[in-house]
Amino acid sequence: MKILVGCPTSDHKEYSLKEYLEGVKNIDYEFDLVLVDNSKTSNYYKKLKKLSIKVIRGIYFENSKDRIVDSRNILRRYCLENDYDYLLS
């Protein structure tokens, strides 16, 4: 069974990155982690890449709801295209 844990993120939530990653590490099951960065610039994306986190660069929209919807759709497509059985978001 293939499980994908995925989440939209942006530099607005950088303050919680450490706690998020610690929480994800505590999941006692095999899974892949993918984040979708929808920040205005690519600085946060680069930071996540340096931490060896699988990250996809999403589109920045002025409206935060649009950013989240688009990022979740990117995760859904990634899940389907890579034959995952489940997506935990």
PDB file of N, CA, C and O in Angstrom, residues 7-88:
ATOM      1  N   CYS A   7       0.894  18.379   1.835  1.00  0.00           N
ATOM      2  CA  CYS A   7       0.333  19.571   2.455  1.00  0.00           C
ATOM      3  C   CYS A   7       0.722  20.818   1.671  1.00  0.00           C
ATOM      4  O   CYS A   7       1.885  20.954   1.274  1.00  0.00           O
ATOM      5  N   PRO A   8      -0.231  21.721   1.445  1.00  0.00           N
ATOM      6  CA  PRO A   8       0.136  23.034   0.926  1.00  0.00           C
ATOM      7  C   PRO A   8       0.924  23.779   1.998  1.00  0.00           C
ATOM      8  O   PRO A   8       0.678  23.594   3.204  1.00  0.00           O
ATOM      9  N   THR A   9       1.853  24.599   1.590  1.00  0.00           N
ATOM     10  CA  THR A   9       2.603  25.404   2.549  1.00  0.00           C
ATOM     11  C   THR A   9       3.041  26.692   1.885  1.00  0.00           C
ATOM     12  O   THR A   9       2.971  26.828   0.667  1.00  0.00           O
ATOM     13  N   SER A  10       3.464  27.627   2.691  1.00  0.00           N
ATOM     14  CA  SER A  10       4.022  28.876   2.170  1.00  0.00           C
ATOM     15  C   SER A  10       4.905  29.481   3.247  1.00  0.00           C
ATOM     16  O   SER A  10       4.894  29.047   4.401  1.00  0.00           O
ATOM     17  N   ASP A  11       5.652  30.488   2.844  1.00  0.00           N
ATOM     18  CA  ASP A  11       6.534  31.143   3.809  1.00  0.00           C
ATOM     19  C   ASP A  11       5.752  31.803   4.949  1.00  0.00           C
ATOM     20  O   ASP A  11       6.307  32.087   6.003  1.00  0.00           O
ATOM     21  N   HIS A  12       4.449  31.997   4.772  1.00  0.00           N
ATOM     22  CA  HIS A  12       3.619  32.541   5.849  1.00  0.00           C
ATOM     23  C   HIS A  12       3.581  31.599   7.055  1.00  0.00           C
ATOM     24  O   HIS A  12       3.330  32.026   8.176  1.00  0.00           O
ATOM     25  N   LYS A  13       3.785  30.320   6.806  1.00  0.00           N
ATOM     26  CA  LYS A  13       3.707  29.313   7.875  1.00  0.00           C
ATOM     27  C   LYS A  13       5.074  28.738   8.232  1.00  0.00           C
ATOM     28  O   LYS A  13       5.170  27.722   8.904  1.00  0.00           O
ATOM     29  N   GLU A  14       6.132  29.396   7.814  1.00  0.00           N
ATOM     30  CA  GLU A  14       7.482  28.909   8.078  1.00  0.00           C
ATOM     31  C   GLU A  14       7.748  28.723   9.575  1.00  0.00           C
ATOM     32  O   GLU A  14       8.487  27.826   9.974  1.00  0.00           O
ATOM     33  N   TYR A  15       7.107  29.524  10.402  1.00  0.00           N
ATOM     34  CA  TYR A  15       7.305  29.433  11.846  1.00  0.00           C
ATOM     35  C   TYR A  15       6.948  28.055  12.404  1.00  0.00           C
ATOM     36  O   TYR A  15       7.448  27.653  13.460  1.00  0.00           O
ATOM     37  N   SER A  16       6.102  27.308  11.714  1.00  0.00           N
ATOM     38  CA  SER A  16       5.663  26.010  12.234  1.00  0.00           C
ATOM     39  C   SER A  16       6.336  24.826  11.542  1.00  0.00           C
ATOM     40  O   SER A  16       6.001  23.678  11.817  1.00  0.00           O
ATOM     41  N   LEU A  17       7.304  25.079  10.661  1.00  0.00           N
ATOM     42  CA  LEU A  17       7.929  24.005   9.882  1.00  0.00           C
ATOM     43  C   LEU A  17       8.584  22.956  10.775  1.00  0.00           C
ATOM     44  O   LEU A  17       8.382  21.761  10.571  1.00  0.00           O
ATOM     45  N   LYS A  18       9.344  23.380  11.748  1.00  0.00           N
ATOM     46  CA  LYS A  18      10.044  22.440  12.624  1.00  0.00           C
ATOM     47  C   LYS A  18       9.050  21.506  13.328  1.00  0.00           C
ATOM     48  O   LYS A  18       9.225  20.286  13.336  1.00  0.00           O
ATOM     49  N   GLU A  19       8.000  22.064  13.892  1.00  0.00           N
ATOM     50  CA  GLU A  19       7.002  21.264  14.600  1.00  0.00           C
ATOM     51  C   GLU A  19       6.254  20.343  13.644  1.00  0.00           C
ATOM     52  O   GLU A  19       5.950  19.200  13.978  1.00  0.00           O
ATOM     53  N   TYR A  20       5.952  20.834  12.442  1.00  0.00           N
ATOM     54  CA  TYR A  20       5.260  20.005  11.444  1.00  0.00           C
ATOM     55  C   TYR A  20       6.106  18.792  11.084  1.00  0.00           C
ATOM     56  O   TYR A  20       5.616  17.659  11.088  1.00  0.00           O
ATOM     57  N   LEU A  21       7.386  19.024  10.791  1.00  0.00           N
ATOM     58  CA  LEU A  21       8.265  17.925  10.404  1.00  0.00           C
ATOM     59  C   LEU A  21       8.459  16.928  11.543  1.00  0.00           C
ATOM     60  O   LEU A  21       8.516  15.716  11.315  1.00  0.00           O
ATOM     61  N   GLU A  22       8.539  17.415  12.774  1.00  0.00           N
ATOM     62  CA  GLU A  22       8.642  16.512  13.926  1.00  0.00           C
ATOM     63  C   GLU A  22       7.380  15.664  14.051  1.00  0.00           C
ATOM     64  O   GLU A  22       7.448  14.467  14.326  1.00  0.00           O
ATOM     65  N   GLY A  23       6.227  16.268  13.860  1.00  0.00           N
ATOM     66  CA  GLY A  23       4.964  15.529  13.927  1.00  0.00           C
ATOM     67  C   GLY A  23       4.867  14.471  12.846  1.00  0.00           C
ATOM     68  O   GLY A  23       4.452  13.339  13.100  1.00  0.00           O
ATOM     69  N   VAL A  24       5.270  14.818  11.639  1.00  0.00           N
ATOM     70  CA  VAL A  24       5.226  13.873  10.529  1.00  0.00           C
ATOM     71  C   VAL A  24       6.199  12.719  10.781  1.00  0.00           C
ATOM     72  O   VAL A  24       5.886  11.562  10.491  1.00  0.00           O
ATOM     73  N   LYS A  25       7.374  13.031  11.345  1.00  0.00           N
ATOM     74  CA  LYS A  25       8.348  11.975  11.657  1.00  0.00           C
ATOM     75  C   LYS A  25       7.792  10.961  12.642  1.00  0.00           C
ATOM     76  O   LYS A  25       8.206   9.803  12.647  1.00  0.00           O
ATOM     77  N   ASN A  26       6.859  11.380  13.462  1.00  0.00           N
ATOM     78  CA  ASN A  26       6.298  10.502  14.492  1.00  0.00           C
ATOM     79  C   ASN A  26       5.202   9.587  13.974  1.00  0.00           C
ATOM     80  O   ASN A  26       4.682   8.768  14.727  1.00  0.00           O
ATOM     81  N   ILE A  27       4.842   9.715  12.713  1.00  0.00           N
ATOM     82  CA  ILE A  27       3.852   8.808  12.134  1.00  0.00           C
ATOM     83  C   ILE A  27       4.516   7.446  11.990  1.00  0.00           C
ATOM     84  O   ILE A  27       5.552   7.311  11.338  1.00  0.00           O
ATOM     85  N   ASP A  28       3.926   6.462  12.607  1.00  0.00           N
ATOM     86  CA  ASP A  28       4.519   5.128  12.656  1.00  0.00           C
ATOM     87  C   ASP A  28       3.972   4.262  11.521  1.00  0.00           C
ATOM     88  O   ASP A  28       3.269   3.279  11.747  1.00  0.00           O
ATOM     89  N   TYR A  29       4.293   4.681  10.288  1.00  0.00           N
ATOM     90  CA  TYR A  29       3.830   3.957   9.117  1.00  0.00           C
ATOM     91  C   TYR A  29       4.687   4.416   7.947  1.00  0.00           C
ATOM     92  O   TYR A  29       5.172   5.548   7.932  1.00  0.00           O
ATOM     93  N   GLU A  30       4.860   3.586   6.949  1.00  0.00           N
ATOM     94  CA  GLU A  30       5.661   3.964   5.793  1.00  0.00           C
ATOM     95  C   GLU A  30       4.840   4.839   4.853  1.00  0.00           C
ATOM     96  O   GLU A  30       3.714   4.493   4.483  1.00  0.00           O
ATOM     97  N   PHE A  31       5.402   5.975   4.466  1.00  0.00           N
ATOM     98  CA  PHE A  31       4.709   6.913   3.589  1.00  0.00           C
ATOM     99  C   PHE A  31       5.736   7.814   2.914  1.00  0.00           C
ATOM    100  O   PHE A  31       6.897   7.859   3.313  1.00  0.00           O
ATOM    101  N   ASP A  32       5.291   8.532   1.909  1.00  0.00           N
ATOM    102  CA  ASP A  32       6.092   9.560   1.254  1.00  0.00           C
ATOM    103  C   ASP A  32       5.506  10.916   1.616  1.00  0.00           C
ATOM    104  O   ASP A  32       4.291  11.061   1.743  1.00  0.00           O
ATOM    105  N   LEU A  33       6.377  11.894   1.764  1.00  0.00           N
ATOM    106  CA  LEU A  33       5.960  13.251   2.098  1.00  0.00           C
ATOM    107  C   LEU A  33       6.228  14.175   0.917  1.00  0.00           C
ATOM    108  O   LEU A  33       7.324  14.166   0.348  1.00  0.00           O
ATOM    109  N   VAL A  34       5.219  14.958   0.540  1.00  0.00           N
ATOM    110  CA  VAL A  34       5.360  15.972  -0.504  1.00  0.00           C
ATOM    111  C   VAL A  34       4.663  17.243  -0.030  1.00  0.00           C
ATOM    112  O   VAL A  34       3.515  17.190   0.421  1.00  0.00           O
ATOM    113  N   LEU A  35       5.369  18.358  -0.122  1.00  0.00           N
ATOM    114  CA  LEU A  35       4.777  19.651   0.188  1.00  0.00           C
ATOM    115  C   LEU A  35       4.633  20.441  -1.109  1.00  0.00           C
ATOM    116  O   LEU A  35       5.422  20.269  -2.037  1.00  0.00           O
ATOM    117  N   VAL A  36       3.635  21.296  -1.162  1.00  0.00           N
ATOM    118  CA  VAL A  36       3.454  22.197  -2.295  1.00  0.00           C
ATOM    119  C   VAL A  36       3.602  23.619  -1.768  1.00  0.00           C
ATOM    120  O   VAL A  36       2.798  24.072  -0.957  1.00  0.00           O
ATOM    121  N   ASP A  37       4.668  24.278  -2.205  1.00  0.00           N
ATOM    122  CA  ASP A  37       4.933  25.649  -1.758  1.00  0.00           C
ATOM    123  C   ASP A  37       4.242  26.631  -2.690  1.00  0.00           C
ATOM    124  O   ASP A  37       4.504  26.649  -3.893  1.00  0.00           O
ATOM    125  N   ASN A  38       3.362  27.441  -2.127  1.00  0.00           N
ATOM    126  CA  ASN A  38       2.656  28.439  -2.929  1.00  0.00           C
ATOM    127  C   ASN A  38       3.002  29.857  -2.480  1.00  0.00           C
ATOM    128  O   ASN A  38       2.181  30.758  -2.540  1.00  0.00           O
ATOM    129  N   SER A  39       4.245  30.045  -2.035  1.00  0.00           N
ATOM    130  CA  SER A  39       4.718  31.372  -1.626  1.00  0.00           C
ATOM    131  C   SER A  39       4.865  32.291  -2.832  1.00  0.00           C
ATOM    132  O   SER A  39       4.970  31.836  -3.969  1.00  0.00           O
ATOM    133  N   LYS A  40       4.933  33.570  -2.551  1.00  0.00           N
ATOM    134  CA  LYS A  40       5.075  34.569  -3.609  1.00  0.00           C
ATOM    135  C   LYS A  40       6.438  34.450  -4.303  1.00  0.00           C
ATOM    136  O   LYS A  40       6.547  34.603  -5.514  1.00  0.00           O
ATOM    137  N   THR A  41       7.497  34.165  -3.537  1.00  0.00           N
ATOM    138  CA  THR A  41       8.837  33.990  -4.104  1.00  0.00           C
ATOM    139  C   THR A  41       9.261  32.535  -3.943  1.00  0.00           C
ATOM    140  O   THR A  41       8.596  31.750  -3.255  1.00  0.00           O
ATOM    141  N   SER A  42      10.380  32.185  -4.522  1.00  0.00           N
ATOM    142  CA  SER A  42      10.865  30.809  -4.442  1.00  0.00           C
ATOM    143  C   SER A  42      11.836  30.581  -3.278  1.00  0.00           C
ATOM    144  O   SER A  42      12.409  29.502  -3.159  1.00  0.00           O
ATOM    145  N   ASN A  43      12.019  31.546  -2.404  1.00  0.00           N
ATOM    146  CA  ASN A  43      12.976  31.418  -1.296  1.00  0.00           C
ATOM    147  C   ASN A  43      12.622  30.260  -0.362  1.00  0.00           C
ATOM    148  O   ASN A  43      13.506  29.498   0.043  1.00  0.00           O
ATOM    149  N   TYR A  44      11.370  30.136   0.007  1.00  0.00           N
ATOM    150  CA  TYR A  44      10.943  29.062   0.917  1.00  0.00           C
ATOM    151  C   TYR A  44      11.071  27.707   0.234  1.00  0.00           C
ATOM    152  O   TYR A  44      11.492  26.727   0.844  1.00  0.00           O
ATOM    153  N   TYR A  45      10.744  27.651  -1.045  1.00  0.00           N
ATOM    154  CA  TYR A  45      10.904  26.435  -1.843  1.00  0.00           C
ATOM    155  C   TYR A  45      12.359  25.968  -1.780  1.00  0.00           C
ATOM    156  O   TYR A  45      12.634  24.788  -1.545  1.00  0.00           O
ATOM    157  N   LYS A  46      13.276  26.893  -1.974  1.00  0.00           N
ATOM    158  CA  LYS A  46      14.702  26.557  -1.933  1.00  0.00           C
ATOM    159  C   LYS A  46      15.118  26.069  -0.554  1.00  0.00           C
ATOM    160  O   LYS A  46      15.922  25.142  -0.426  1.00  0.00           O
ATOM    161  N   LYS A  47      14.575  26.679   0.481  1.00  0.00           N
ATOM    162  CA  LYS A  47      14.892  26.251   1.845  1.00  0.00           C
ATOM    163  C   LYS A  47      14.421  24.813   2.071  1.00  0.00           C
ATOM    164  O   LYS A  47      15.139  23.995   2.646  1.00  0.00           O
ATOM    165  N   LEU A  48      13.212  24.497   1.638  1.00  0.00           N
ATOM    166  CA  LEU A  48      12.673  23.144   1.794  1.00  0.00           C
ATOM    167  C   LEU A  48      13.517  22.138   1.021  1.00  0.00           C
ATOM    168  O   LEU A  48      13.796  21.046   1.522  1.00  0.00           O
ATOM    169  N   LYS A  49      13.955  22.495  -0.186  1.00  0.00           N
ATOM    170  CA  LYS A  49      14.810  21.613  -0.987  1.00  0.00           C
ATOM    171  C   LYS A  49      16.123  21.338  -0.257  1.00  0.00           C
ATOM    172  O   LYS A  49      16.604  20.210  -0.247  1.00  0.00           O
ATOM    173  N   LYS A  50      16.696  22.358   0.365  1.00  0.00           N
ATOM    174  CA  LYS A  50      17.949  22.191   1.110  1.00  0.00           C
ATOM    175  C   LYS A  50      17.774  21.242   2.287  1.00  0.00           C
ATOM    176  O   LYS A  50      18.725  20.597   2.720  1.00  0.00           O
ATOM    177  N   LEU A  51      16.552  21.150   2.813  1.00  0.00           N
ATOM    178  CA  LEU A  51      16.256  20.233   3.920  1.00  0.00           C
ATOM    179  C   LEU A  51      15.920  18.834   3.411  1.00  0.00           C
ATOM    180  O   LEU A  51      15.501  17.982   4.183  1.00  0.00           O
ATOM    181  N   SER A  52      16.099  18.616   2.107  1.00  0.00           N
ATOM    182  CA  SER A  52      15.818  17.323   1.455  1.00  0.00           C
ATOM    183  C   SER A  52      14.359  16.914   1.568  1.00  0.00           C
ATOM    184  O   SER A  52      14.032  15.739   1.701  1.00  0.00           O
ATOM    185  N   ILE A  53      13.486  17.905   1.520  1.00  0.00           N
ATOM    186  CA  ILE A  53      12.047  17.649   1.527  1.00  0.00           C
ATOM    187  C   ILE A  53      11.566  17.675   0.081  1.00  0.00           C
ATOM    188  O   ILE A  53      11.917  18.579  -0.686  1.00  0.00           O
ATOM    189  N   LYS A  54      10.775  16.677  -0.304  1.00  0.00           N
ATOM    190  CA  LYS A  54      10.177  16.673  -1.645  1.00  0.00           C
ATOM    191  C   LYS A  54       9.161  17.809  -1.681  1.00  0.00           C
ATOM    192  O   LYS A  54       8.211  17.837  -0.892  1.00  0.00           O
ATOM    193  N   VAL A  55       9.403  18.770  -2.563  1.00  0.00           N
ATOM    194  CA  VAL A  55       8.528  19.933  -2.635  1.00  0.00           C
ATOM    195  C   VAL A  55       8.258  20.263  -4.100  1.00  0.00           C
ATOM    196  O   VAL A  55       9.118  20.132  -4.955  1.00  0.00           O
ATOM    197  N   ILE A  56       7.026  20.668  -4.362  1.00  0.00           N
ATOM    198  CA  ILE A  56       6.591  21.091  -5.685  1.00  0.00           C
ATOM    199  C   ILE A  56       6.275  22.578  -5.589  1.00  0.00           C
ATOM    200  O   ILE A  56       5.632  23.023  -4.629  1.00  0.00           O
ATOM    201  N   ARG A  57       6.714  23.325  -6.552  1.00  0.00           N
ATOM    202  CA  ARG A  57       6.445  24.763  -6.559  1.00  0.00           C
ATOM    203  C   ARG A  57       5.065  24.996  -7.155  1.00  0.00           C
ATOM    204  O   ARG A  57       4.796  24.656  -8.305  1.00  0.00           O
ATOM    205  N   GLY A  58       4.177  25.545  -6.339  1.00  0.00           N
ATOM    206  CA  GLY A  58       2.832  25.871  -6.788  1.00  0.00           C
ATOM    207  C   GLY A  58       2.745  27.309  -7.270  1.00  0.00           C
ATOM    208  O   GLY A  58       3.730  28.043  -7.262  1.00  0.00           O
ATOM    209  N   ILE A  59       1.555  27.697  -7.662  1.00  0.00           N
ATOM    210  CA  ILE A  59       1.307  29.049  -8.159  1.00  0.00           C
ATOM    211  C   ILE A  59       0.894  29.951  -7.004  1.00  0.00           C
ATOM    212  O   ILE A  59       0.149  29.543  -6.116  1.00  0.00           O
ATOM    213  N   TYR A  60       1.390  31.168  -7.010  1.00  0.00           N
ATOM    214  CA  TYR A  60       0.976  32.151  -6.016  1.00  0.00           C
ATOM    215  C   TYR A  60      -0.242  32.898  -6.539  1.00  0.00           C
ATOM    216  O   TYR A  60      -0.232  33.444  -7.641  1.00  0.00           O
ATOM    217  N   PHE A  61      -1.304  32.866  -5.752  1.00  0.00           N
ATOM    218  CA  PHE A  61      -2.497  33.665  -6.022  1.00  0.00           C
ATOM    219  C   PHE A  61      -2.647  34.655  -4.876  1.00  0.00           C
ATOM    220  O   PHE A  61      -2.308  34.337  -3.732  1.00  0.00           O
ATOM    221  N   GLU A  62      -3.161  35.822  -5.146  1.00  0.00           N
ATOM    222  CA  GLU A  62      -3.376  36.818  -4.084  1.00  0.00           C
ATOM    223  C   GLU A  62      -4.316  36.283  -3.004  1.00  0.00           C
ATOM    224  O   GLU A  62      -4.106  36.501  -1.827  1.00  0.00           O
ATOM    225  N   ASN A  63      -5.346  35.571  -3.422  1.00  0.00           N
ATOM    226  CA  ASN A  63      -6.325  35.021  -2.488  1.00  0.00           C
ATOM    227  C   ASN A  63      -5.795  33.708  -1.908  1.00  0.00           C
ATOM    228  O   ASN A  63      -5.496  32.769  -2.654  1.00  0.00           O
ATOM    229  N   SER A  64      -5.696  33.627  -0.592  1.00  0.00           N
ATOM    230  CA  SER A  64      -5.142  32.430   0.048  1.00  0.00           C
ATOM    231  C   SER A  64      -5.986  31.182  -0.226  1.00  0.00           C
ATOM    232  O   SER A  64      -5.445  30.080  -0.372  1.00  0.00           O
ATOM    233  N   LYS A  65      -7.290  31.345  -0.327  1.00  0.00           N
ATOM    234  CA  LYS A  65      -8.151  30.197  -0.623  1.00  0.00           C
ATOM    235  C   LYS A  65      -7.812  29.608  -1.991  1.00  0.00           C
ATOM    236  O   LYS A  65      -7.759  28.392  -2.161  1.00  0.00           O
ATOM    237  N   ASP A  66      -7.543  30.472  -2.962  1.00  0.00           N
ATOM    238  CA  ASP A  66      -7.156  30.002  -4.295  1.00  0.00           C
ATOM    239  C   ASP A  66      -5.825  29.259  -4.253  1.00  0.00           C
ATOM    240  O   ASP A  66      -5.651  28.245  -4.934  1.00  0.00           O
ATOM    241  N   ARG A  67      -4.879  29.749  -3.450  1.00  0.00           N
ATOM    242  CA  ARG A  67      -3.581  29.083  -3.315  1.00  0.00           C
ATOM    243  C   ARG A  67      -3.752  27.683  -2.734  1.00  0.00           C
ATOM    244  O   ARG A  67      -3.147  26.720  -3.212  1.00  0.00           O
ATOM    245  N   ILE A  68      -4.578  27.564  -1.708  1.00  0.00           N
ATOM    246  CA  ILE A  68      -4.776  26.279  -1.045  1.00  0.00           C
ATOM    247  C   ILE A  68      -5.482  25.296  -1.978  1.00  0.00           C
ATOM    248  O   ILE A  68      -5.087  24.133  -2.085  1.00  0.00           O
ATOM    249  N   VAL A  69      -6.522  25.755  -2.660  1.00  0.00           N
ATOM    250  CA  VAL A  69      -7.258  24.883  -3.589  1.00  0.00           C
ATOM    251  C   VAL A  69      -6.326  24.378  -4.689  1.00  0.00           C
ATOM    252  O   VAL A  69      -6.287  23.180  -4.992  1.00  0.00           O
ATOM    253  N   ASP A  70      -5.555  25.278  -5.288  1.00  0.00           N
ATOM    254  CA  ASP A  70      -4.646  24.878  -6.351  1.00  0.00           C
ATOM    255  C   ASP A  70      -3.590  23.893  -5.828  1.00  0.00           C
ATOM    256  O   ASP A  70      -3.295  22.886  -6.481  1.00  0.00           O
ATOM    257  N   SER A  71      -3.047  24.150  -4.648  1.00  0.00           N
ATOM    258  CA  SER A  71      -2.028  23.269  -4.074  1.00  0.00           C
ATOM    259  C   SER A  71      -2.590  21.884  -3.765  1.00  0.00           C
ATOM    260  O   SER A  71      -1.931  20.868  -4.004  1.00  0.00           O
ATOM    261  N   ARG A  72      -3.793  21.820  -3.252  1.00  0.00           N
ATOM    262  CA  ARG A  72      -4.411  20.515  -2.984  1.00  0.00           C
ATOM    263  C   ARG A  72      -4.693  19.756  -4.285  1.00  0.00           C
ATOM    264  O   ARG A  72      -4.564  18.537  -4.333  1.00  0.00           O
ATOM    265  N   ASN A  73      -5.046  20.474  -5.331  1.00  0.00           N
ATOM    266  CA  ASN A  73      -5.246  19.825  -6.628  1.00  0.00           C
ATOM    267  C   ASN A  73      -3.927  19.284  -7.190  1.00  0.00           C
ATOM    268  O   ASN A  73      -3.899  18.214  -7.795  1.00  0.00           O
ATOM    269  N   ILE A  74      -2.834  20.011  -6.968  1.00  0.00           N
ATOM    270  CA  ILE A  74      -1.509  19.522  -7.367  1.00  0.00           C
ATOM    271  C   ILE A  74      -1.197  18.226  -6.625  1.00  0.00           C
ATOM    272  O   ILE A  74      -0.723  17.258  -7.219  1.00  0.00           O
ATOM    273  N   LEU A  75      -1.482  18.184  -5.327  1.00  0.00           N
ATOM    274  CA  LEU A  75      -1.251  16.971  -4.527  1.00  0.00           C
ATOM    275  C   LEU A  75      -2.124  15.816  -5.013  1.00  0.00           C
ATOM    276  O   LEU A  75      -1.663  14.683  -5.118  1.00  0.00           O
ATOM    277  N   ARG A  76      -3.365  16.111  -5.321  1.00  0.00           N
ATOM    278  CA  ARG A  76      -4.276  15.073  -5.810  1.00  0.00           C
ATOM    279  C   ARG A  76      -3.767  14.484  -7.114  1.00  0.00           C
ATOM    280  O   ARG A  76      -3.706  13.266  -7.286  1.00  0.00           O
ATOM    281  N   ARG A  77      -3.362  15.347  -8.034  1.00  0.00           N
ATOM    282  CA  ARG A  77      -2.812  14.867  -9.310  1.00  0.00           C
ATOM    283  C   ARG A  77      -1.542  14.047  -9.092  1.00  0.00           C
ATOM    284  O   ARG A  77      -1.363  12.988  -9.705  1.00  0.00           O
ATOM    285  N   TYR A  78      -0.668  14.525  -8.217  1.00  0.00           N
ATOM    286  CA  TYR A  78       0.571  13.803  -7.922  1.00  0.00           C
ATOM    287  C   TYR A  78       0.252  12.414  -7.373  1.00  0.00           C
ATOM    288  O   TYR A  78       0.870  11.424  -7.758  1.00  0.00           O
ATOM    289  N   CYS A  79      -0.708  12.351  -6.492  1.00  0.00           N
ATOM    290  CA  CYS A  79      -1.136  11.083  -5.892  1.00  0.00           C
ATOM    291  C   CYS A  79      -1.636  10.115  -6.968  1.00  0.00           C
ATOM    292  O   CYS A  79      -1.230   8.949  -7.007  1.00  0.00           O
ATOM    293  N   LEU A  80      -2.497  10.582  -7.830  1.00  0.00           N
ATOM    294  CA  LEU A  80      -3.068   9.735  -8.876  1.00  0.00           C
ATOM    295  C   LEU A  80      -2.026   9.318  -9.915  1.00  0.00           C
ATOM    296  O   LEU A  80      -1.980   8.164 -10.335  1.00  0.00           O
ATOM    297  N   GLU A  81      -1.184  10.262 -10.324  1.00  0.00           N
ATOM    298  CA  GLU A  81      -0.183   9.978 -11.357  1.00  0.00           C
ATOM    299  C   GLU A  81       0.912   9.026 -10.878  1.00  0.00           C
ATOM    300  O   GLU A  81       1.592   8.402 -11.685  1.00  0.00           O
ATOM    301  N   ASN A  82       1.101   8.932  -9.557  1.00  0.00           N
ATOM    302  CA  ASN A  82       2.166   8.104  -9.007  1.00  0.00           C
ATOM    303  C   ASN A  82       1.609   6.866  -8.285  1.00  0.00           C
ATOM    304  O   ASN A  82       2.310   6.258  -7.478  1.00  0.00           O
ATOM    305  N   ASP A  83       0.380   6.536  -8.574  1.00  0.00           N
ATOM    306  CA  ASP A  83      -0.256   5.289  -8.107  1.00  0.00           C
ATOM    307  C   ASP A  83      -0.272   5.104  -6.587  1.00  0.00           C
ATOM    308  O   ASP A  83      -0.042   4.006  -6.079  1.00  0.00           O
ATOM    309  N   TYR A  84      -0.541   6.193  -5.870  1.00  0.00           N
ATOM    310  CA  TYR A  84      -0.719   6.061  -4.430  1.00  0.00           C
ATOM    311  C   TYR A  84      -2.111   5.536  -4.143  1.00  0.00           C
ATOM    312  O   TYR A  84      -3.062   5.783  -4.885  1.00  0.00           O
ATOM    313  N   ASP A  85      -2.228   4.814  -3.048  1.00  0.00           N
ATOM    314  CA  ASP A  85      -3.525   4.299  -2.624  1.00  0.00           C
ATOM    315  C   ASP A  85      -4.282   5.305  -1.774  1.00  0.00           C
ATOM    316  O   ASP A  85      -5.517   5.327  -1.785  1.00  0.00           O
ATOM    317  N   TYR A  86      -3.542   6.106  -1.027  1.00  0.00           N
ATOM    318  CA  TYR A  86      -4.156   7.074  -0.113  1.00  0.00           C
ATOM    319  C   TYR A  86      -3.381   8.379  -0.113  1.00  0.00           C
ATOM    320  O   TYR A  86      -2.166   8.384  -0.269  1.00  0.00           O
ATOM    321  N   LEU A  87      -4.108   9.477   0.108  1.00  0.00           N
ATOM    322  CA  LEU A  87      -3.520  10.787   0.296  1.00  0.00           C
ATOM    323  C   LEU A  87      -3.992  11.320   1.640  1.00  0.00           C
ATOM    324  O   LEU A  87      -5.198  11.479   1.867  1.00  0.00           O
ATOM    325  N   LEU A  88      -3.058  11.565   2.521  1.00  0.00           N
ATOM    326  CA  LEU A  88      -3.358  12.181   3.804  1.00  0.00           C
ATOM    327  C   LEU A  88      -2.891  13.621   3.724  1.00  0.00           C
ATOM    328  O   LEU A  88      -1.712  13.888   3.518  1.00  0.00           O
TER     329      LEU A  88
END
